[in-house]
CSV table of C-alpha atoms in Angstrom, one decimal:
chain,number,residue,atom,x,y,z
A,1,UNK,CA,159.4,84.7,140.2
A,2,UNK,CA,160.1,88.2,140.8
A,3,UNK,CA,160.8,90.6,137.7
A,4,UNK,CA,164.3,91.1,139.3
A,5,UNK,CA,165.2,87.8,138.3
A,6,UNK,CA,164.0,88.1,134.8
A,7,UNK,CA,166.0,90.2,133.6
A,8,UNK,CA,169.4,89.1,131.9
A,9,UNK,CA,172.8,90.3,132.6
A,10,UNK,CA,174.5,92.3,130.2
A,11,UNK,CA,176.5,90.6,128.0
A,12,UNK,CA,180.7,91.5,127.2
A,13,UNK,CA,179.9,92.9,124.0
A,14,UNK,CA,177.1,94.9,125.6
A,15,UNK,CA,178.8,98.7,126.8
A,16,UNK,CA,178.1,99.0,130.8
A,17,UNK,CA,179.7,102.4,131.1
A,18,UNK,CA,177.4,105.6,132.0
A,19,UNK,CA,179.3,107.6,129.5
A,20,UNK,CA,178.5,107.0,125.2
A,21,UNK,CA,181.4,105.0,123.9
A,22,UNK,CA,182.6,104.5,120.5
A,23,UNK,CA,183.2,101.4,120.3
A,24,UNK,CA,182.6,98.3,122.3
A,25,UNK,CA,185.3,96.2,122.9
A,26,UNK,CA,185.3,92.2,122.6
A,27,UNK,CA,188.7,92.5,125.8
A,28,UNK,CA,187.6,92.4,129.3
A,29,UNK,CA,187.8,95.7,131.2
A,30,UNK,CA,191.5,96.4,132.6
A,31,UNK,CA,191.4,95.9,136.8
A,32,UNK,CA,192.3,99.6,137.9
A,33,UNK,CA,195.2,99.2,140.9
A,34,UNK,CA,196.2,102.1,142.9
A,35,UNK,CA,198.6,104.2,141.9
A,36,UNK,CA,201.8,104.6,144.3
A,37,UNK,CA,202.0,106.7,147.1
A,38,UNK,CA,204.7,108.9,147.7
A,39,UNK,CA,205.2,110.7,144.5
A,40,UNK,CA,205.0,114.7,144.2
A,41,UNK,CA,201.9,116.0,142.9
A,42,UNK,CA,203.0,116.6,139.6
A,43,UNK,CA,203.9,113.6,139.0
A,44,UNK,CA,200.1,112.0,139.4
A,45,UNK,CA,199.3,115.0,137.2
A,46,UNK,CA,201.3,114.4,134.3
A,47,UNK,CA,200.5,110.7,134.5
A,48,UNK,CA,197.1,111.1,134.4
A,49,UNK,CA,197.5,113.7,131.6
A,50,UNK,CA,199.2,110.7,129.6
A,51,UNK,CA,196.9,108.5,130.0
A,52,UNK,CA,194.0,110.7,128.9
A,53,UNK,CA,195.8,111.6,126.2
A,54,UNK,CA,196.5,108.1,124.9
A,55,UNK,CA,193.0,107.1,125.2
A,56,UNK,CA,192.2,110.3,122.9
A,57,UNK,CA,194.4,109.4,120.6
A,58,UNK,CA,193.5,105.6,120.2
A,59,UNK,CA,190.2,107.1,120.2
A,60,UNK,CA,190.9,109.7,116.9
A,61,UNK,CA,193.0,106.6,114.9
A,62,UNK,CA,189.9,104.3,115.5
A,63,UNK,CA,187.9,107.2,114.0
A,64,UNK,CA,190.1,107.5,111.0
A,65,UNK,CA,192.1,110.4,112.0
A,66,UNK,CA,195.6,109.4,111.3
A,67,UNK,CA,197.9,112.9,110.9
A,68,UNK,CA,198.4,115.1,113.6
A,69,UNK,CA,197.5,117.9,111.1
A,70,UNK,CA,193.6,116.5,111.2
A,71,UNK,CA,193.5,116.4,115.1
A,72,UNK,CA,192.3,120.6,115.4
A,73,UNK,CA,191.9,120.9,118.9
A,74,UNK,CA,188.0,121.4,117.8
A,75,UNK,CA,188.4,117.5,116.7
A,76,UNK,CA,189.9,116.0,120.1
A,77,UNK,CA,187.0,118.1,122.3
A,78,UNK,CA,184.5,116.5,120.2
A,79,UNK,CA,185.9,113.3,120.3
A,80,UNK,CA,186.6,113.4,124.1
A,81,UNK,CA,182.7,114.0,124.8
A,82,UNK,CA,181.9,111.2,122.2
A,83,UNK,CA,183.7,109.1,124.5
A,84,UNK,CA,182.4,110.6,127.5
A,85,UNK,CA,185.5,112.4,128.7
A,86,UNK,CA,186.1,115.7,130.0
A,87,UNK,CA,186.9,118.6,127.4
A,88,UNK,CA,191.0,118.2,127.4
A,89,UNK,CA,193.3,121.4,127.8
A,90,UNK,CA,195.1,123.0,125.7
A,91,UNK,CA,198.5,121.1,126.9
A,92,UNK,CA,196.6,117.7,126.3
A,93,UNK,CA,195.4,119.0,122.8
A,94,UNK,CA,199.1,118.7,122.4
A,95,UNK,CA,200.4,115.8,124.0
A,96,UNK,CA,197.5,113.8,121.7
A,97,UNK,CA,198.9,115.2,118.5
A,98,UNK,CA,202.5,114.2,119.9
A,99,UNK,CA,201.3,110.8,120.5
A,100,UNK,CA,199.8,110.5,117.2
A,101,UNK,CA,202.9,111.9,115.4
A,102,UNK,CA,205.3,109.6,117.1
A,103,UNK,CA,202.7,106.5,116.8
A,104,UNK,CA,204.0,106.0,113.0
């Protein structure tokens, strides 16, 4: 039998991304769709801002910082390249700590 054939899938609990993550999660993996065509440009821009600053901002409360006071923008870069994220900018740095502030 070749060696191929040995070896064992990985299992859900198992992380399959490329990228460090902080925690593995016992939910299957969302199915990405496209988004919808026909919208400006800033409009894919600010969504996509969103949604990176949601997952930063999930990512801090999991990590136990709760106040928008605690998330320096030192903290979010840090915790963006735990998760294997790109540094943020300045106007996501923001957006996080106005997630976080309106999350309670």
């Amino acid at each position: 039998m070749p060696a191929a054939a040995l070896q064992s899938k990985p299992s859900r609990t198992q992380s399959t991304a490329q990228h460090p993550v902080l925690f593995d999660s016992p939910y299957e993996p969302v199915i990405k769709r496209p988004l919808p065509a026909g919208r400006p440009r800033e409009w894919y821009v600010a969504h996509n801002r969103r949604l990176k600053a949601m997952r930063l901002a999930i990512a801090l409360l999991d990590s136990g910082v709760y106040l928008p006071s605690q998330a320096h923008d030192a903290t979010i870069h840090s915790t963006a390249e735990d998760i294997g994220m790109r540094p943020p900018s300045d106007t996501t740095c923001r957006m996080v700590r106005a997630f976080m502030r309106y999350s309670r």
